[in-house]
Amino acid sequence: MTGINEVAGLAGVSTATVSRALSGNGHVSATTRERVLRAAEELGYVVSSNASGLATGRTKNVGVVIPFLNKWFFSSVVEGAESALLSHGYDLTLYNLGGGGDERRSVFEHFLLRKRVDAVIAISLELTPSEVTRLLDLDKPIVGVGGPLPGVHTLSIDDVEVARLATEHLLSLGHRDIAHIGGNRDFELDFHLPTNRRVGYEAALESVGISVDPDLFQAADFSIRGGYEAAKQLLGNPRKRPTAVFAASDEMAIGTILAARDMGLRVPEDISVIGIDDHELSDFFGLSTVAQFPALQGRQAVEILMDQLHPTRPSSSAVNTPLRFELIVRSSTARPGRSRH
């Protein structure tokens, strides 16, 4: 069986350099790393994860915990995290907590410990103090994505400002009767995302002297179908039909566009629509949106973890890192009553 000495001999480096190049621990130039990788591939040498874990105390595995797997946003964050972890030589173990409280307890009290992960990324989950303490007591670095967590380095987006930006875009076009499709207590998510986006929408209206009309709000479950049903309710009364709809997610905004078309309304001539996310289907539907770059969020979370796992790397002392967002204007928004030919 080929050993590390043979790889070192073929690559013309020391065994310590081979170990650093293949493990990702320590500095190795790109040229040397490539030479070591070619030598290892030529000789068929594979690093033993068990031996490496025993020697370093690391498993090269990161646990990623998410509330839903079947939602585009969450899967996009995971995709970004996975690509970054692979580039650093780490594996990913995914835990989907869609099953409820008992499943969540099992993950934090048993699975994350039994699987021997080096660190944890929590995506859009408000960890309880006991969950955070349990992980920190085991010397497990944690990064949260989605909102602030006491004692944890987090990445969070300002949902109030994101919603305000989307609503202000509609206001700048001259819309005054702007409806909102979002969440209520029945559809509340961790970090109060639906509530915060509704707060941003209402704040934008009130800042220009427009009173919030409760009849121009419909709750939905952040799905295309939910947005479709909510839009049918909002657009069904021609005597009080809004000229624009701000949906708290792109999936609900896409549902709104489909409902408008089924009702014989033109987008944007009869109704303007804007969402949040920059979903993979947004460009196809010509949807104006506020992009929040979920794959980038996953990659950023991994880089923070690497700083914690490898203290020799330059590290940021920030407890919370704001996430960027950007207004993207497409064809679903226009001035009220404006025809496009």
Coordinates of C-alpha atoms in Angstrom, one line a residue:
M1 CA 0.0 0.0 0.0
T2 CA 1.3 3.4 -1.0
G3 CA 2.3 5.6 2.0
I4 CA 3.0 9.3 2.6
N5 CA 6.8 8.7 2.2
E6 CA 6.3 7.6 -1.4
V7 CA 4.2 10.6 -2.2
A8 CA 6.8 12.9 -0.6
G9 CA 9.5 11.3 -2.7
L10 CA 7.7 11.6 -6.0
A11 CA 6.7 15.2 -5.2
G12 CA 10.2 16.1 -4.0
V13 CA 9.0 17.5 -0.7
S14 CA 8.9 16.5 3.0
T15 CA 6.3 14.3 4.5
A16 CA 5.2 17.3 6.6
T17 CA 4.6 19.3 3.5
V18 CA 2.5 16.4 2.0
S19 CA 0.5 16.3 5.2
R20 CA -0.2 20.1 5.1
A21 CA -1.0 20.0 1.4
L22 CA -3.5 17.2 1.7
S23 CA -5.1 18.3 4.9
G24 CA -5.4 22.0 4.2
N25 CA -3.8 22.7 7.6
G26 CA -0.9 25.1 7.4
H27 CA 0.6 27.2 4.6
V28 CA 1.6 25.5 1.3
S29 CA 2.1 27.4 -1.9
A30 CA -0.4 26.7 -4.7
T31 CA 2.4 25.2 -6.9
T32 CA 3.6 22.8 -4.2
R33 CA 0.0 21.8 -3.4
E34 CA -0.6 21.0 -7.0
R35 CA 2.6 18.9 -7.2
V36 CA 1.6 17.0 -4.1
L37 CA -1.9 16.3 -5.4
R38 CA -0.6 15.1 -8.7
A39 CA 1.8 12.7 -7.0
A40 CA -0.9 11.4 -4.6
E41 CA -3.2 10.8 -7.6
E42 CA -0.5 9.1 -9.6
L43 CA 0.3 6.7 -6.7
G44 CA -3.3 6.2 -5.7
Y45 CA -2.6 7.6 -2.2
V46 CA -5.7 8.4 -0.2
V47 CA -5.5 10.1 3.2
S48 CA -7.2 8.0 6.0
S49 CA -9.8 10.2 7.6
N50 CA -9.7 8.1 10.7
A51 CA -5.9 8.4 11.1
S52 CA -6.0 12.1 10.2
G53 CA -8.8 12.7 12.8
L54 CA -6.9 10.8 15.5
A55 CA -3.7 12.8 14.8
T56 CA -5.2 16.2 14.6
G57 CA -8.3 15.9 16.8
R58 CA -10.3 17.0 13.7
T59 CA -12.8 15.1 11.6
K60 CA -12.7 17.6 8.6
N61 CA -16.5 17.5 8.8
V62 CA -19.0 20.4 9.4
G63 CA -22.6 19.9 10.5
V64 CA -25.1 22.2 8.7
V65 CA -28.5 22.5 10.3
I66 CA -31.5 23.9 8.4
P67 CA -35.2 24.2 9.0
F68 CA -36.3 23.2 5.5
L69 CA -34.6 21.3 2.7
N70 CA -37.3 21.8 0.0
K71 CA -37.0 25.6 -0.2
W72 CA -34.8 27.2 -2.8
F73 CA -33.3 29.7 -0.4
F74 CA -32.1 27.2 2.1
S75 CA -30.8 24.7 -0.5
S76 CA -28.9 27.7 -2.1
V77 CA -27.2 28.6 1.1
V78 CA -26.2 24.9 1.6
E79 CA -24.9 24.7 -2.0
G80 CA -22.6 27.8 -1.3
A81 CA -21.4 26.3 2.0
E82 CA -20.7 22.9 0.5
S83 CA -18.6 24.3 -2.4
A84 CA -16.6 26.4 0.0
L85 CA -16.1 23.5 2.4
L86 CA -14.9 21.2 -0.4
S87 CA -12.3 23.8 -1.4
H88 CA -10.9 23.7 2.1
G89 CA -10.9 19.9 2.2
Y90 CA -14.0 19.5 4.5
D91 CA -17.0 17.3 4.3
L92 CA -20.6 18.4 5.1
T93 CA -23.2 16.6 7.1
L94 CA -26.7 18.0 6.6
Y95 CA -29.5 18.0 9.2
N96 CA -33.0 18.9 8.1
L97 CA -35.1 19.9 11.1
G98 CA -38.4 19.9 9.2
G99 CA -39.7 17.1 11.4
G100 CA -40.4 19.2 14.5
G101 CA -39.2 19.6 18.1
D102 CA -38.3 16.0 18.9
E103 CA -36.1 15.8 15.8
R104 CA -34.4 19.0 16.8
R105 CA -33.6 17.8 20.3
S106 CA -32.1 14.6 18.8
V107 CA -29.9 16.5 16.5
F108 CA -28.5 18.8 19.2
E109 CA -28.4 16.3 22.0
H110 CA -27.1 13.3 20.1
F111 CA -26.4 13.4 16.4
L112 CA -24.0 16.4 16.3
L113 CA -22.0 14.8 19.1
R114 CA -22.0 11.3 17.8
K115 CA -21.1 12.3 14.3
R116 CA -18.0 14.1 15.6
V117 CA -18.3 17.3 13.6
D118 CA -15.7 20.0 13.9
A119 CA -18.1 22.9 13.7
V120 CA -21.7 23.8 13.1
I121 CA -23.4 26.2 10.6
A122 CA -27.0 27.0 11.6
I123 CA -29.0 28.4 8.7
S124 CA -32.1 30.6 9.6
L125 CA -32.4 28.9 13.0
E126 CA -32.7 30.7 16.3
L127 CA -30.6 28.4 18.5
T128 CA -31.7 28.3 22.2
P129 CA -29.2 29.3 24.9
S130 CA -28.9 25.6 25.9
E131 CA -28.2 24.5 22.3
V132 CA -25.5 27.2 21.9
T133 CA -24.0 26.3 25.3
R134 CA -23.9 22.6 24.6
L135 CA -21.9 23.2 21.4
L136 CA -19.6 25.8 22.8
D137 CA -18.9 23.6 25.9
L138 CA -17.7 20.9 23.4
D139 CA -15.4 23.4 21.8
K140 CA -17.5 23.4 18.6
P141 CA -17.2 26.7 16.6
I142 CA -20.6 27.9 15.5
V143 CA -21.7 30.3 12.8
G144 CA -25.3 31.4 12.4
V145 CA -26.8 32.6 9.2
G146 CA -30.0 34.7 9.3
G147 CA -30.0 36.6 12.5
P148 CA -28.1 37.5 15.7
L149 CA -27.3 34.8 18.2
P150 CA -25.8 35.7 21.6
G151 CA -22.2 34.5 21.9
V152 CA -22.1 33.3 18.3
H153 CA -20.5 34.9 15.2
T154 CA -23.5 35.5 12.8
L155 CA -24.3 36.7 9.4
S156 CA -27.6 38.5 9.2
I157 CA -29.6 40.5 6.7
D158 CA -31.6 43.6 7.7
D159 CA -35.1 42.4 6.8
V160 CA -36.7 45.7 7.7
E161 CA -34.4 47.6 5.3
V162 CA -34.8 44.9 2.6
A163 CA -38.6 45.3 2.7
R164 CA -38.3 49.1 2.9
L165 CA -36.1 49.1 -0.2
A166 CA -38.6 47.0 -2.2
T167 CA -41.6 49.2 -1.1
E168 CA -39.7 52.4 -1.8
H169 CA -39.0 51.2 -5.4
L170 CA -42.8 50.9 -5.9
L171 CA -43.3 54.3 -4.3
S172 CA -40.7 55.9 -6.5
L173 CA -42.7 54.7 -9.6
G174 CA -45.7 56.6 -8.3
H175 CA -47.7 53.7 -6.7
R176 CA -49.8 54.6 -3.6
D177 CA -52.1 51.6 -3.3
I178 CA -49.5 49.0 -2.5
A179 CA -50.5 45.6 -1.1
H180 CA -48.3 43.3 0.9
I181 CA -48.3 39.5 0.9
G182 CA -46.3 38.3 3.8
G183 CA -46.5 36.3 7.0
N184 CA -48.5 36.5 10.2
R185 CA -48.2 34.6 13.5
D186 CA -49.4 31.4 11.7
F187 CA -46.5 31.7 9.2
E188 CA -43.8 33.2 11.5
L189 CA -40.3 32.0 11.0
D190 CA -37.1 32.2 13.1
F191 CA -35.7 35.7 13.7
H192 CA -39.2 37.0 13.0
L193 CA -38.5 37.4 9.3
P194 CA -42.1 37.8 8.1
T195 CA -42.8 40.4 10.9
N196 CA -39.7 42.4 10.1
R197 CA -40.5 42.5 6.4
R198 CA -44.0 43.7 7.1
V199 CA -42.6 46.4 9.5
G200 CA -40.3 47.6 6.6
Y201 CA -43.2 47.8 4.2
E202 CA -45.3 49.7 6.6
A203 CA -42.5 52.1 7.6
A204 CA -41.9 52.9 3.9
L205 CA -45.5 53.8 3.4
E206 CA -45.7 55.9 6.6
S207 CA -42.5 57.8 5.7
V208 CA -44.4 59.4 2.7
G209 CA -47.6 59.9 4.6
I210 CA -49.6 56.9 3.4
S211 CA -51.7 55.2 6.0
V212 CA -51.4 51.4 6.2
D213 CA -54.6 49.8 5.0
P214 CA -55.2 46.4 6.6
D215 CA -57.3 45.3 3.6
L216 CA -54.2 45.5 1.5
F217 CA -52.5 42.7 3.4
Q218 CA -52.8 38.9 2.9
A219 CA -50.9 36.3 4.8
A220 CA -49.3 33.3 3.0
D221 CA -46.8 30.6 3.6
F222 CA -43.8 31.8 1.4
S223 CA -44.7 29.3 -1.4
I224 CA -45.8 29.9 -5.0
R225 CA -49.2 28.4 -4.2
G226 CA -49.5 30.5 -1.1
G227 CA -48.7 33.7 -3.0
Y228 CA -51.2 32.7 -5.8
E229 CA -54.1 32.2 -3.3
A230 CA -53.3 35.4 -1.4
A231 CA -53.0 37.4 -4.7
K232 CA -56.4 36.1 -5.8
Q233 CA -57.9 37.6 -2.6
L234 CA -56.1 40.9 -3.1
L235 CA -56.9 41.3 -6.8
G236 CA -60.4 40.0 -6.8
N237 CA -62.1 43.2 -5.8
P238 CA -61.9 45.6 -8.8
R239 CA -63.2 48.5 -6.6
K240 CA -60.3 48.2 -4.2
R241 CA -57.6 46.7 -6.3
P242 CA -54.0 47.7 -5.6
T243 CA -51.8 49.0 -8.3
A244 CA -48.8 47.1 -6.9
V245 CA -47.9 44.1 -4.7
F246 CA -44.8 43.7 -2.6
A247 CA -44.4 40.0 -1.7
A248 CA -42.1 39.0 1.1
S249 CA -40.5 36.3 -1.0
D250 CA -39.9 35.7 -4.7
E251 CA -41.9 32.5 -4.6
M252 CA -45.0 34.4 -3.4
A253 CA -44.3 37.1 -6.0
I254 CA -44.2 34.5 -8.7
G255 CA -47.5 33.2 -7.4
T256 CA -48.9 36.7 -7.6
I257 CA -47.8 37.1 -11.3
L258 CA -49.5 33.8 -12.1
A259 CA -52.7 34.8 -10.3
A260 CA -52.8 38.1 -12.1
R261 CA -52.4 36.5 -15.5
D262 CA -55.2 34.0 -14.7
M263 CA -57.4 36.9 -13.8
G264 CA -56.8 38.7 -17.1
L265 CA -54.5 41.3 -15.5
R266 CA -51.3 42.4 -17.2
V267 CA -48.0 42.7 -15.3
P268 CA -46.8 45.5 -15.0
E269 CA -49.5 47.5 -17.0
D270 CA -52.3 46.6 -14.6
I271 CA -50.4 45.5 -11.5
S272 CA -46.7 45.8 -10.6
V273 CA -45.1 43.0 -8.5
I274 CA -41.8 42.9 -6.6
G275 CA -40.3 40.2 -4.3
I276 CA -37.3 39.4 -2.2
D277 CA -34.5 36.8 -2.9
D278 CA -33.6 36.8 -6.6
H279 CA -34.9 33.2 -6.9
E280 CA -33.5 31.2 -9.8
L281 CA -36.9 31.6 -11.6
S282 CA -37.1 35.4 -11.1
D283 CA -35.3 36.3 -14.3
F284 CA -37.6 33.9 -16.2
F285 CA -40.7 35.8 -14.9
G286 CA -39.1 39.2 -15.3
L287 CA -39.5 39.7 -11.6
S288 CA -38.1 42.8 -9.9
T289 CA -36.6 41.8 -6.6
V290 CA -34.2 42.5 -3.8
A291 CA -31.4 40.0 -4.1
Q292 CA -29.8 38.6 -1.0
F293 CA -27.3 36.2 -2.5
P294 CA -27.9 33.0 -0.5
A295 CA -25.0 31.0 -2.0
L296 CA -22.7 33.8 -1.0
Q297 CA -24.1 33.7 2.5
G298 CA -23.1 30.0 2.7
R299 CA -19.6 30.7 1.4
Q300 CA -19.2 33.6 3.9
A301 CA -20.2 31.4 6.8
V302 CA -17.6 28.8 5.9
E303 CA -14.8 31.5 5.7
I304 CA -15.8 32.6 9.2
L305 CA -15.6 29.0 10.4
M306 CA -12.2 28.5 8.8
D307 CA -11.0 31.6 10.8
Q308 CA -12.2 29.9 14.0
L309 CA -10.8 26.4 13.1
H310 CA -7.5 27.8 12.0
P311 CA -6.6 30.6 14.4
T312 CA -3.4 31.5 12.5
R313 CA -5.6 32.9 9.7
P314 CA -6.6 36.6 10.0
S315 CA -9.8 36.7 12.0
S316 CA -12.6 39.3 12.3
S317 CA -13.7 40.2 15.8
A318 CA -17.2 41.2 14.7
V319 CA -20.0 39.3 16.4
N320 CA -22.5 40.0 13.6
T321 CA -21.6 40.6 10.0
P322 CA -24.3 42.4 7.9
L323 CA -25.2 40.7 4.7
R324 CA -25.4 42.6 1.4
F325 CA -28.6 43.0 -0.6
E326 CA -29.3 44.8 -3.9
L327 CA -32.4 46.0 -5.8
I328 CA -32.7 44.4 -9.2
V329 CA -35.3 46.0 -11.5
R330 CA -36.8 43.9 -14.2
S331 CA -40.0 44.1 -16.2
S332 CA -42.6 43.3 -13.5
T333 CA -42.6 46.9 -12.1
A334 CA -43.6 50.1 -13.9
R335 CA -45.5 53.3 -13.3
P336 CA -49.2 52.9 -12.5
G337 CA -51.3 52.4 -15.6
R338 CA -48.3 52.6 -17.9
S339 CA -48.6 50.5 -21.1
R340 CA -45.5 49.0 -22.7
H341 CA -45.4 48.1 -26.3

